[in-house]
């Protein structure tokens, strides 16, 4: 695990000293060692977080003939299998997974990338073909950004590399509109103008003259990871077996592994599997909770850990934590990752970073098994005959109440009413909106084409609509390729790496996902929003109170953070320092007045604008 950076120039006039400045911007991703490779028009480097082959696994990996050089961020979970199956004739110098990429590419070319089961962002320099190759894992777990400036193409694990080194400081207006709707950036866009994300599964080939061509990873499941459903009594037993196989594969490490634990079915299920594998004896779990009992779930966690003799460390997130770490957190979540749950992820990783370099997390379970209430909302909207006048009438009688909670029941109803007026392709994406369509009229540069903002997400709707007649499967695949990649996984990567932690997500293991499609959709998505199959799978493994515990989601006390006595002036000052030209002049005043008077549910909007203001001011981002 590490952070990778580099730049390729179309001329031979290249400043090789810049590479260390780029690496300094993401030193937190890999403080254990640093490696560089340079030639006449290329500089690439990495900061290493040592996890596998601690003594010999430093990068870059360079072939004996100096024709291929590899740096990468991530873990290849099946690297031992690949060595035996495809590279048995190779004499390896290390026991690192990265060396497998080097020899695999040298022997099989780009086709070898199809065989990798892991989390990765890879850069390969092919000196024979004079190509720089950038690629990213199919699930989009590890990030990779690139941009072209004058006669160079730069790449990095984080966009702060480009900002802090004055390579780019112009905000992406399209990205701002995406932030104000979804709350996050839609790949391949980024928060910076002309800066792009490498898409999941994408292979980008950059020639010496900076010409870009694109290819795609088509993952090839291995024969030893293929589970036959007929060998099991039922789908619950089958699901547990493929999950257990994935967790066991992802426990590979030469350093201790911990677990991010909440009261949710996903992380609790992972804990039960680790225990079943006999590998929980020295496990430490980490939990974040809030002083307000309405937002906390630590009691269930602590009770189970006590029963199972699991060491659990927890952090109570106080208002002071949010204020004291606010600017650091905004710097960490630098690609408009401002949905307020980022604060809890940052704080729990800050706690865990004192002891662990690797943590397991339950991300992906809700998307794979339709656990979000948004799925239920989409079902209702799909089945209700939409009548605009009727919905507007309902809205006129609906009295909004600011509970200060991200996704309160009031807010959910409001979003349903607002989103239901959109066409079928768009309403599922609108459940997570920040600003209303009325608010968009206050954005100076908004051209009125509201639905165009969702075009990167609509790509996946149209793609999967052709493939899946089952509506539940359609929504699952859409969220796996939008919300999960651009929000949930992005938050965990940045929260973890800010504290030099690699976060692994067994639910998104490629072998597991390949086996999961063998379960019929009507079984996998039974009882939308309840994850019934997953609950039945773990009902004999977990206490009844865990199985029956209702999903709490990711509600956070946003109003408490913004208005507590010790925080109010701090956040208010940041809010009103937002650079001019984004909103019409009176809008920010009117919005804040409604927020203070609690006349409508504005906490979430004020939070997002405050985060944006901090990001733009501390980096001196230009708005043009």
Coordinates of C-alpha atoms in Angstrom, one line a residue:
X1 CA 0.0 0.0 0.0
X2 CA 1.3 3.4 -0.8
X3 CA 0.8 6.6 -2.7
X4 CA 2.0 7.0 -6.3
X5 CA 2.9 10.1 -8.4
X6 CA 4.6 10.9 -11.6
X7 CA 4.8 12.9 -14.7
X8 CA 5.7 12.3 -18.4
X9 CA 7.0 15.1 -20.6
X10 CA 6.8 15.2 -24.4
X11 CA 10.1 17.1 -24.3
X12 CA 13.4 16.2 -22.7
X13 CA 13.5 19.3 -20.7
X14 CA 12.1 17.9 -17.4
X15 CA 12.7 19.0 -13.8
X16 CA 13.4 15.8 -11.9
X17 CA 13.5 17.6 -8.6
X18 CA 9.8 18.1 -8.7
X19 CA 9.0 14.5 -8.1
X20 CA 10.0 14.7 -4.4
X21 CA 7.8 17.7 -3.9
X22 CA 4.9 15.7 -5.4
X23 CA 5.6 12.8 -3.1
X24 CA 5.8 15.1 -0.1
X25 CA 2.2 16.1 -0.6
X26 CA 1.0 12.5 0.0
X27 CA 3.7 11.3 2.4
X28 CA 0.9 10.2 4.8
X29 CA 0.0 7.4 2.4
X30 CA 3.3 5.7 2.8
X31 CA 5.7 7.0 5.5
X32 CA 7.9 3.8 5.6
X33 CA 10.0 4.3 2.5
X34 CA 10.3 6.2 -0.8
X35 CA 11.3 5.0 -4.2
X36 CA 12.0 6.8 -7.5
X37 CA 12.5 6.0 -11.2
X38 CA 13.7 8.6 -13.7
X39 CA 14.7 8.7 -17.3
X40 CA 15.1 11.6 -19.7
X41 CA 11.4 12.5 -19.9
X42 CA 9.8 10.6 -17.0
X43 CA 9.8 10.8 -13.3
X44 CA 7.7 8.4 -11.1
X45 CA 7.7 7.7 -7.4
X46 CA 6.0 6.1 -4.5
X47 CA 5.7 6.4 -0.7
X48 CA 5.4 3.0 0.8
X49 CA 3.3 1.7 3.6
X50 CA 4.9 -1.7 4.4
X51 CA 2.4 -4.5 4.8
X52 CA 3.7 -7.5 2.8
X53 CA 7.4 -8.5 2.6
X54 CA 8.4 -5.7 5.0
X55 CA 12.1 -6.0 4.3
X56 CA 12.3 -6.6 0.5
X57 CA 9.1 -5.1 -0.9
X58 CA 10.2 -1.6 -1.7
X59 CA 9.3 -0.1 -5.0
X60 CA 9.7 0.6 -7.9
X61 CA 10.1 -2.9 -9.3
X62 CA 12.4 -2.9 -12.4
X63 CA 12.9 -5.8 -14.7
X64 CA 16.4 -7.2 -15.2
X65 CA 16.7 -5.7 -18.6
X66 CA 15.5 -2.3 -17.3
X67 CA 12.7 -2.3 -19.9
X68 CA 9.7 -2.4 -17.5
X69 CA 9.2 -0.5 -14.3
X70 CA 6.2 -0.8 -11.9
X71 CA 4.9 1.2 -9.0
X72 CA 1.5 0.5 -7.5
X73 CA -0.8 1.4 -4.6
X74 CA -2.9 -1.5 -3.1
X75 CA -2.8 -5.2 -2.5
X76 CA -3.1 -8.2 -4.9
X77 CA -4.9 -10.8 -2.9
X78 CA -4.3 -13.7 -5.3
X79 CA -0.6 -13.0 -6.0
X80 CA 0.6 -16.3 -4.5
X81 CA -1.9 -18.2 -6.8
X82 CA -0.7 -16.1 -9.8
X83 CA 2.9 -17.0 -9.1
X84 CA 2.2 -20.7 -9.1
X85 CA -0.3 -20.7 -12.0
X86 CA 1.2 -18.3 -14.5
X87 CA 4.8 -17.4 -13.4
X88 CA 6.2 -20.7 -12.1
X89 CA 9.2 -20.3 -14.4
X90 CA 10.2 -17.0 -12.9
X91 CA 12.9 -16.6 -10.2
X92 CA 11.4 -14.0 -7.8
X93 CA 13.7 -11.7 -5.8
X94 CA 11.0 -10.8 -3.2
X95 CA 7.8 -12.1 -1.7
X96 CA 5.9 -9.0 -2.6
X97 CA 2.7 -8.8 -4.6
X98 CA 4.1 -5.9 -6.6
X99 CA 6.8 -8.1 -8.2
X100 CA 4.0 -10.3 -9.6
X101 CA 2.7 -7.4 -11.5
X102 CA 6.1 -6.7 -13.0
X103 CA 6.8 -10.2 -14.2
X104 CA 3.1 -10.8 -15.2
X105 CA 3.2 -7.7 -17.5
X106 CA 6.6 -8.6 -18.8
X107 CA 5.4 -12.1 -19.8
X108 CA 1.7 -11.5 -20.8
X109 CA 1.4 -7.8 -21.4
X110 CA -1.8 -6.0 -20.5
X111 CA -3.8 -9.2 -20.5
X112 CA -2.2 -10.1 -17.1
X113 CA -4.1 -7.2 -15.5
X114 CA -7.3 -9.3 -16.2
X115 CA -6.1 -11.8 -13.6
X116 CA -5.5 -9.5 -10.7
X117 CA -7.9 -9.8 -7.7
X118 CA -7.2 -7.0 -5.4
X119 CA -7.4 -3.3 -4.7
X120 CA -4.9 -1.3 -6.8
X121 CA -3.8 1.8 -8.8
X122 CA -0.9 0.9 -11.0
X123 CA 1.6 2.8 -13.1
X124 CA 3.8 0.9 -15.5
X125 CA 6.6 2.4 -17.7
X126 CA 7.2 0.2 -20.8
X127 CA 10.6 1.4 -22.1
X128 CA 10.3 -0.7 -25.3
X129 CA 7.0 0.8 -26.3
X130 CA 7.7 4.1 -24.7
X131 CA 4.3 3.9 -23.0
X132 CA 3.2 5.0 -19.5
X133 CA 0.3 2.8 -18.4
X134 CA -2.2 3.8 -15.7
X135 CA -4.9 1.6 -14.4
X136 CA -7.3 1.1 -11.5
X137 CA -9.0 -1.9 -9.9
X138 CA -12.5 -2.9 -11.3
X139 CA -14.3 -2.1 -8.0
X140 CA -12.8 1.4 -7.9
X141 CA -11.4 0.9 -4.4
X142 CA -8.1 2.7 -4.9
X143 CA -8.0 6.2 -6.5
X144 CA -5.9 7.6 -9.3
X145 CA -6.1 11.0 -10.9
X146 CA -4.3 12.5 -13.9
X147 CA -4.2 15.9 -15.7
X148 CA -2.4 17.4 -18.7
X149 CA -0.6 20.7 -18.4
X150 CA 1.4 22.1 -21.3
X151 CA 3.9 19.5 -22.3
X152 CA 3.3 17.1 -19.4
X153 CA 0.8 14.6 -18.0
X154 CA 0.8 14.3 -14.2
X155 CA -0.7 11.5 -12.1
X156 CA -1.2 11.0 -8.4
X157 CA -3.2 9.1 -5.8
X158 CA -4.7 12.4 -4.5
X159 CA -5.5 15.7 -6.2
X160 CA -3.8 17.7 -3.4
X161 CA -0.6 16.8 -5.2
X162 CA -1.6 19.1 -8.1
X163 CA -3.0 21.8 -5.8
X164 CA -0.1 22.0 -3.4
X165 CA 2.5 22.1 -6.2
X166 CA 0.6 24.8 -8.2
X167 CA 0.0 22.5 -11.1
X168 CA -3.7 23.2 -11.0
X169 CA -5.8 25.6 -8.8
X170 CA -8.9 26.1 -10.8
X171 CA -12.2 24.7 -9.6
X172 CA -14.2 22.5 -11.9
X173 CA -17.6 24.1 -12.2
X174 CA -19.2 20.9 -13.4
X175 CA -17.8 19.3 -10.3
X176 CA -19.4 22.0 -8.1
X177 CA -22.8 21.3 -9.7
X178 CA -22.3 17.6 -8.9
X179 CA -21.4 18.4 -5.3
X180 CA -24.6 20.5 -4.9
X181 CA -26.7 17.6 -6.2
X182 CA -25.2 14.3 -5.2
X183 CA -22.9 15.5 -2.5
X184 CA -19.9 14.0 -4.3
X185 CA -18.0 14.1 -7.6
X186 CA -19.1 11.7 -10.4
X187 CA -16.1 9.9 -12.0
X188 CA -14.3 10.6 -14.3
X189 CA -14.7 14.2 -13.1
X190 CA -12.8 15.8 -10.2
X191 CA -12.9 19.0 -8.1
X192 CA -10.2 20.5 -10.4
X193 CA -10.7 21.8 -13.9
X194 CA -9.2 19.5 -16.5
X195 CA -8.2 16.9 -13.9
X196 CA -9.8 13.4 -14.3
X197 CA -10.1 10.2 -12.4
X198 CA -8.9 7.0 -14.0
X199 CA -12.2 5.0 -14.2
X200 CA -12.5 1.6 -12.5
X201 CA -11.2 -1.1 -14.8
X202 CA -9.8 1.5 -17.2
X203 CA -6.3 1.2 -18.7
X204 CA -4.8 4.4 -20.0
X205 CA -1.8 4.2 -22.3
X206 CA 0.1 7.5 -22.7
X207 CA 2.7 7.7 -25.4
X208 CA 5.8 9.9 -25.5
X209 CA 4.0 12.6 -27.4
X210 CA 1.2 12.4 -24.7
X211 CA -1.3 10.8 -27.0
X212 CA -3.8 8.9 -24.8
X213 CA -5.5 5.6 -25.8
X214 CA -7.8 3.6 -23.5
X215 CA -8.4 0.0 -22.9
X216 CA -10.2 -2.0 -20.3
X217 CA -9.6 -4.7 -17.6
X218 CA -11.9 -7.7 -18.1
X219 CA -11.5 -9.7 -14.9
X220 CA -11.0 -13.4 -15.4
X221 CA -12.1 -15.5 -12.3
X222 CA -9.7 -18.2 -11.3
X223 CA -10.7 -21.8 -11.3
X224 CA -9.9 -22.3 -7.6
X225 CA -12.2 -19.5 -6.6
X226 CA -15.3 -20.9 -8.4
X227 CA -17.9 -22.2 -6.0
X228 CA -20.7 -24.5 -7.2
X229 CA -24.0 -23.8 -5.5
X230 CA -25.2 -27.4 -5.8
X231 CA -22.6 -28.4 -3.2
X232 CA -24.5 -26.4 -0.5
X233 CA -27.7 -26.9 1.3
X234 CA -29.1 -23.5 0.6
X235 CA -28.2 -20.0 -0.5
X236 CA -27.4 -18.9 3.0
X237 CA -24.8 -21.6 3.4
X238 CA -23.4 -20.7 -0.1
X239 CA -23.2 -17.0 0.7
X240 CA -21.5 -17.6 4.0
X241 CA -18.9 -19.8 2.3
X242 CA -18.0 -17.3 -0.4
X243 CA -17.8 -14.5 2.1
X244 CA -15.6 -16.6 4.3
X245 CA -13.3 -17.4 1.4
X246 CA -13.1 -13.7 0.6
X247 CA -12.3 -12.6 4.1
X248 CA -9.7 -15.3 4.5
X249 CA -8.0 -14.2 1.2
X250 CA -8.0 -10.6 2.5
X251 CA -6.4 -11.4 5.8
X252 CA -3.0 -11.9 4.1
X253 CA -0.6 -9.5 5.8
X254 CA 2.8 -9.4 7.5
X255 CA 1.4 -6.8 10.0
X256 CA -1.6 -7.1 12.4
X257 CA -5.1 -6.5 11.0
X258 CA -7.9 -4.7 12.8
X259 CA -11.6 -4.2 12.1
X260 CA -13.9 -1.1 11.7
X261 CA -17.0 -2.2 13.7
X262 CA -20.4 -0.7 14.0
X263 CA -23.8 -2.3 14.9
X264 CA -24.5 -2.9 11.2
X265 CA -24.9 -6.4 9.8
X266 CA -22.0 -6.0 7.4
X267 CA -19.1 -5.3 9.8
X268 CA -20.7 -7.6 12.5
X269 CA -20.8 -10.3 9.9
X270 CA -17.1 -9.8 9.0
X271 CA -16.3 -10.1 12.7
X272 CA -18.1 -13.4 13.0
X273 CA -16.2 -14.8 10.0
X274 CA -12.8 -13.7 11.3
X275 CA -13.8 -15.4 14.6
X276 CA -15.0 -18.5 12.7
X277 CA -11.6 -18.6 10.9
X278 CA -9.9 -18.7 14.3
X279 CA -8.1 -15.4 13.7
X280 CA -9.8 -13.1 16.2
X281 CA -7.7 -13.9 19.2
X282 CA -5.5 -10.8 18.8
X283 CA -8.0 -8.7 16.8
X284 CA -8.8 -5.2 17.8
X285 CA -12.0 -3.5 16.6
X286 CA -12.6 0.2 16.4
X287 CA -15.9 2.1 16.8
X288 CA -17.0 5.7 16.6
X289 CA -20.0 7.1 18.3
X290 CA -21.6 10.4 19.3
X291 CA -22.6 11.9 22.7
X292 CA -26.2 12.1 21.5
X293 CA -27.7 8.6 22.1
X294 CA -30.0 9.0 19.0
X295 CA -26.9 8.8 16.8
X296 CA -24.9 6.2 18.7
X297 CA -24.6 2.4 18.4
X298 CA -21.7 1.6 20.7
X299 CA -23.6 -0.3 23.3
X300 CA -24.4 -3.2 21.0
X301 CA -20.8 -3.3 19.8
X302 CA -19.3 -3.2 23.3
X303 CA -21.7 -6.0 24.5
X304 CA -20.8 -8.3 21.6
X305 CA -17.1 -7.7 22.0
X306 CA -17.3 -8.5 25.7
X307 CA -19.2 -11.7 25.0
X308 CA -16.7 -12.8 22.3
X309 CA -13.6 -11.5 24.1
X310 CA -12.7 -9.0 21.3
X311 CA -10.7 -6.0 22.2
X312 CA -12.6 -2.9 21.2
X313 CA -11.5 0.7 21.2
X314 CA -14.0 3.4 20.7
X315 CA -14.0 7.2 20.3
X316 CA -16.8 9.5 21.3
X317 CA -16.9 12.2 18.7
X318 CA -17.3 15.5 20.5
X319 CA -18.2 18.9 18.9
X320 CA -14.6 20.0 19.8
X321 CA -13.1 17.2 17.6
X322 CA -15.0 18.5 14.6
X323 CA -13.8 22.1 15.1
X324 CA -10.2 21.2 16.0
X325 CA -9.7 18.9 13.0
X326 CA -12.0 20.6 10.5
X327 CA -9.4 22.1 8.2
X328 CA -7.3 19.0 8.3
X329 CA -10.3 16.9 7.4
X330 CA -11.2 19.2 4.5
X331 CA -7.6 18.8 3.3
X332 CA -7.9 15.1 3.5
X333 CA -11.2 14.8 1.7
X334 CA -9.9 17.0 -1.1
X335 CA -12.2 15.9 -4.0
X336 CA -15.4 17.4 -2.6
X337 CA -15.9 14.4 -0.3
X338 CA -17.9 16.6 2.1
X339 CA -20.9 14.4 3.0
X340 CA -20.7 14.8 6.9
X341 CA -20.1 11.2 7.7
X342 CA -16.5 11.9 6.6
X343 CA -15.8 13.3 10.1
X344 CA -16.6 10.0 11.9
X345 CA -14.6 8.0 9.4
X346 CA -11.6 10.4 9.9
X347 CA -11.8 10.3 13.7
X348 CA -12.1 6.5 14.0
X349 CA -9.1 6.0 11.6
X350 CA -7.2 8.6 13.7
X351 CA -7.8 6.4 16.7
X352 CA -6.9 3.1 14.8
X353 CA -3.8 4.6 13.2
X354 CA -1.9 4.5 16.5
X355 CA -1.9 0.7 16.4
X356 CA -2.8 -0.7 12.9
X357 CA -1.8 -0.3 9.3
X358 CA -4.6 -2.6 8.0
X359 CA -8.3 -2.6 8.8
X360 CA -11.2 -4.5 7.4
X361 CA -14.5 -2.6 6.7
X362 CA -18.0 -3.7 5.7
X363 CA -18.4 -1.3 2.7
X364 CA -20.3 -2.7 -0.2
X365 CA -22.9 -4.8 1.7
X366 CA -25.7 -2.3 1.3
X367 CA -25.1 -2.0 -2.4
X368 CA -24.8 -5.7 -3.0
X369 CA -28.0 -6.6 -1.0
X370 CA -30.1 -3.4 -1.4
X371 CA -29.9 -2.2 2.2
X372 CA -30.4 1.5 1.7
X373 CA -33.8 3.1 2.2
X374 CA -33.3 4.8 -1.2
X375 CA -34.0 1.5 -2.8
X376 CA -37.4 1.4 -1.1
X377 CA -38.1 5.0 -2.2
X378 CA -37.3 4.1 -5.8
X379 CA -39.6 1.1 -5.6
X380 CA -42.5 3.3 -4.3
X381 CA -41.8 6.0 -7.0
X382 CA -41.7 3.3 -9.7
X383 CA -45.1 2.0 -8.7
X384 CA -46.9 5.2 -8.0
X385 CA -48.6 7.0 -11.0
X386 CA -46.8 10.3 -10.9
X387 CA -49.0 13.4 -11.1
X388 CA -47.1 16.7 -10.7
X389 CA -50.1 18.7 -9.4
X390 CA -50.8 16.1 -6.8
X391 CA -47.2 16.0 -5.6
X392 CA -47.0 19.8 -5.5
X393 CA -50.2 19.9 -3.4
X394 CA -48.7 17.4 -0.9
X395 CA -45.6 19.6 -0.7
X396 CA -47.6 22.7 0.0
X397 CA -49.1 21.0 3.0
X398 CA -45.8 19.5 4.2
X399 CA -44.3 21.4 7.1
X400 CA -40.5 21.0 7.2
X401 CA -38.8 20.8 10.5
X402 CA -35.0 21.1 10.9
X403 CA -34.0 18.3 13.2
X404 CA -30.3 19.0 12.5
X405 CA -29.9 15.4 11.4
X406 CA -28.4 14.4 8.1
X407 CA -31.2 12.4 6.5
X408 CA -33.9 12.9 9.1
X409 CA -37.3 11.5 8.4
X410 CA -38.5 15.0 7.4
X411 CA -35.6 15.4 5.0
X412 CA -36.3 12.0 3.4
X413 CA -39.9 12.9 2.7
X414 CA -38.9 16.2 1.3
X415 CA -36.3 14.5 -1.0
X416 CA -38.9 12.0 -2.1
X417 CA -41.4 14.7 -3.1
X418 CA -38.7 16.7 -4.9
X419 CA -37.2 13.7 -6.7
X420 CA -40.4 12.2 -7.8
X421 CA -41.1 15.0 -10.2
X422 CA -38.0 14.0 -12.3
X423 CA -38.1 11.5 -15.1
X424 CA -37.6 7.8 -14.4
X425 CA -33.9 7.9 -15.3
X426 CA -33.1 10.5 -12.7
X427 CA -35.2 10.1 -9.6
X428 CA -33.0 7.4 -8.0
X429 CA -30.0 9.8 -8.1
X430 CA -32.0 12.7 -6.6
X431 CA -32.7 11.0 -3.2
X432 CA -29.2 12.1 -2.1
X433 CA -29.4 15.7 -3.3
X434 CA -28.0 18.7 -1.4
X435 CA -29.6 21.7 -2.9
X436 CA -33.2 21.8 -4.2
X437 CA -33.9 22.7 -7.8
X438 CA -35.1 26.1 -6.5
X439 CA -31.7 26.6 -4.9
X440 CA -30.1 26.0 -8.2
X441 CA -31.6 29.2 -9.5
X442 CA -29.3 31.0 -7.1
X443 CA -26.1 29.6 -8.6
X444 CA -24.5 32.2 -10.8
X445 CA -23.1 29.9 -13.5
X446 CA -25.9 27.4 -13.6
X447 CA -27.4 27.2 -17.2
X448 CA -30.7 25.7 -16.3
X449 CA -30.1 22.2 -17.6
X450 CA -30.6 20.4 -14.3
X451 CA -30.8 16.8 -15.5
X452 CA -27.5 17.2 -17.5
X453 CA -25.6 17.3 -14.1
X454 CA -26.3 13.6 -13.7
X455 CA -24.9 12.6 -17.2
X456 CA -22.0 10.6 -15.8
X457 CA -24.4 8.6 -13.6
X458 CA -27.0 8.2 -16.3
X459 CA -24.4 6.4 -18.3
X460 CA -24.7 3.5 -15.8
X461 CA -28.5 3.6 -15.7
X462 CA -28.7 3.2 -19.5
X463 CA -25.9 0.6 -19.5
X464 CA -27.5 -1.7 -16.9
X465 CA -31.1 -1.0 -18.0
X466 CA -30.3 -3.1 -21.1
X467 CA -28.7 -5.9 -19.0
X468 CA -31.1 -6.4 -16.1
X469 CA -34.8 -6.7 -16.2
X470 CA -34.9 -7.0 -12.4
X471 CA -35.4 -3.5 -11.0
X472 CA -33.6 -4.3 -7.7
X473 CA -30.6 -5.6 -9.6
X474 CA -30.6 -2.5 -11.8
X475 CA -30.4 -0.2 -8.7
X476 CA -27.8 -2.3 -7.1
X477 CA -25.5 -2.2 -10.1
X478 CA -26.0 1.5 -10.5
X479 CA -25.0 2.3 -6.9
X480 CA -22.1 -0.1 -7.1
X481 CA -20.8 2.0 -10.0
X482 CA -21.7 5.5 -8.7
X483 CA -22.5 6.1 -5.1
X484 CA -20.2 3.4 -3.7
X485 CA -17.1 4.3 -5.8
X486 CA -17.4 8.1 -5.7
X487 CA -18.6 8.4 -2.1
X488 CA -18.2 5.5 0.3
X489 CA -15.0 4.0 -1.0
X490 CA -13.4 7.4 -1.6
X491 CA -14.1 8.4 2.0
X492 CA -12.6 5.2 3.4
X493 CA -9.5 5.4 1.3
X494 CA -8.8 9.0 2.3
X495 CA -9.7 8.6 6.0
X496 CA -7.5 5.5 6.2
X497 CA -4.5 6.8 4.3
X498 CA -4.6 10.2 6.1
X499 CA -3.5 8.0 9.1
X500 CA -1.3 5.6 7.1
X501 CA -3.9 2.8 7.1
X502 CA -4.9 0.4 4.3
X503 CA -8.6 -0.4 4.4
X504 CA -9.8 -3.6 2.9
X505 CA -13.4 -4.4 1.8
X506 CA -14.1 -8.1 1.6
X507 CA -17.6 -7.6 0.3
X508 CA -16.1 -6.2 -2.9
X509 CA -13.7 -9.1 -3.5
X510 CA -13.8 -9.9 -7.2
X511 CA -14.0 -13.7 -6.7
X512 CA -16.9 -13.1 -4.3
X513 CA -18.8 -10.9 -6.7
X514 CA -18.3 -13.4 -9.5
X515 CA -19.9 -16.1 -7.3
X516 CA -22.6 -13.9 -6.0
X517 CA -24.3 -13.6 -9.4
X518 CA -25.2 -17.3 -9.0
X519 CA -27.8 -16.4 -6.4
X520 CA -31.1 -15.5 -8.1
X521 CA -32.0 -11.8 -7.9
X522 CA -35.4 -12.6 -6.2
X523 CA -33.4 -14.3 -3.4
X524 CA -30.6 -11.8 -3.1
X525 CA -32.9 -8.8 -3.1
X526 CA -35.8 -10.2 -1.0
X527 CA -37.4 -7.5 1.2
X528 CA -35.8 -4.3 -0.2
X529 CA -34.0 -2.2 2.5
X530 CA -33.8 -5.2 4.9
X531 CA -30.9 -7.3 3.5
X532 CA -33.0 -10.4 4.3
X533 CA -30.6 -12.9 2.7
X534 CA -27.6 -11.5 4.6
X535 CA -29.6 -11.5 7.9
X536 CA -30.6 -15.1 7.4
X537 CA -27.0 -16.0 6.5
X538 CA -25.7 -14.7 9.9
X539 CA -28.7 -15.5 12.1
X540 CA -26.9 -18.6 13.5
X541 CA -23.7 -16.7 13.9
X542 CA -24.7 -13.5 15.6
X543 CA -26.9 -12.7 18.7
X544 CA -30.6 -12.1 17.9
X545 CA -30.4 -8.4 19.0
X546 CA -27.8 -7.8 16.2
X547 CA -29.8 -9.6 13.6
X548 CA -33.0 -7.7 14.5
X549 CA -31.3 -4.3 15.0
X550 CA -32.9 -1.8 12.6
X551 CA -30.5 -0.1 10.1
X552 CA -29.5 3.3 11.5
X553 CA -27.8 4.5 8.3
X554 CA -25.2 7.3 8.6
X555 CA -27.1 10.0 10.4
X556 CA -24.8 12.5 12.1
X557 CA -25.6 15.5 14.3
X558 CA -24.8 18.2 11.8
X559 CA -26.7 21.0 13.6
X560 CA -24.9 20.2 16.9
X561 CA -21.6 20.6 15.2
X562 CA -22.5 23.9 13.5
X563 CA -24.3 25.6 16.4
X564 CA -22.8 24.4 19.7
X565 CA -21.5 27.3 21.8
X566 CA -17.8 26.5 21.2
X567 CA -18.3 25.9 17.4
X568 CA -20.8 28.4 16.2
X569 CA -18.6 31.4 15.5
X570 CA -15.9 29.3 14.0
X571 CA -18.1 27.7 11.4
X572 CA -20.1 30.8 10.7
X573 CA -17.0 32.7 9.8
X574 CA -15.9 30.0 7.4
X575 CA -19.3 29.8 5.8
X576 CA -19.4 33.5 5.0
X577 CA -15.9 33.5 3.6
X578 CA -17.0 31.5 0.5
X579 CA -15.4 33.2 -2.5
X580 CA -17.9 35.4 -4.4
X581 CA -19.3 34.5 -7.8
X582 CA -20.6 31.0 -7.0
X583 CA -24.0 32.1 -5.5
X584 CA -26.0 35.2 -6.0
X585 CA -25.2 37.7 -3.3
X586 CA -28.3 37.5 -1.1
X587 CA -28.6 33.7 -1.2
X588 CA -26.0 32.9 1.5
X589 CA -27.5 35.4 3.9
X590 CA -31.1 34.1 3.3
X591 CA -30.0 30.5 3.7
X592 CA -28.1 31.1 6.9
X593 CA -31.1 33.1 8.4
X594 CA -33.4 30.2 7.7
X595 CA -30.8 27.8 9.2
X596 CA -30.5 29.9 12.4
X597 CA -34.3 30.3 12.7
X598 CA -34.9 26.6 12.0
X599 CA -37.6 27.6 9.6
X600 CA -36.6 24.9 7.2
X601 CA -34.2 22.0 7.0
X602 CA -31.0 23.8 6.0
X603 CA -28.3 22.2 8.2
X604 CA -27.0 20.0 5.4
X605 CA -26.7 22.8 2.9
X606 CA -24.9 25.1 5.4
X607 CA -22.5 22.2 6.2
X608 CA -21.6 21.6 2.5
X609 CA -21.1 25.3 1.8
X610 CA -18.9 25.6 4.9
X611 CA -16.7 22.7 3.7
X612 CA -16.4 24.1 0.2
X613 CA -15.4 27.5 1.7
X614 CA -12.7 25.9 3.8
X615 CA -11.3 23.9 0.8
X616 CA -11.2 26.9 -1.5
X617 CA -9.7 29.3 1.0
X618 CA -7.0 27.1 2.5
X619 CA -5.8 26.0 -1.0
X620 CA -6.4 29.5 -2.6
X621 CA -8.5 27.8 -5.3
X622 CA -9.5 30.1 -8.1
X623 CA -13.1 30.5 -9.3
X624 CA -13.4 31.9 -12.8

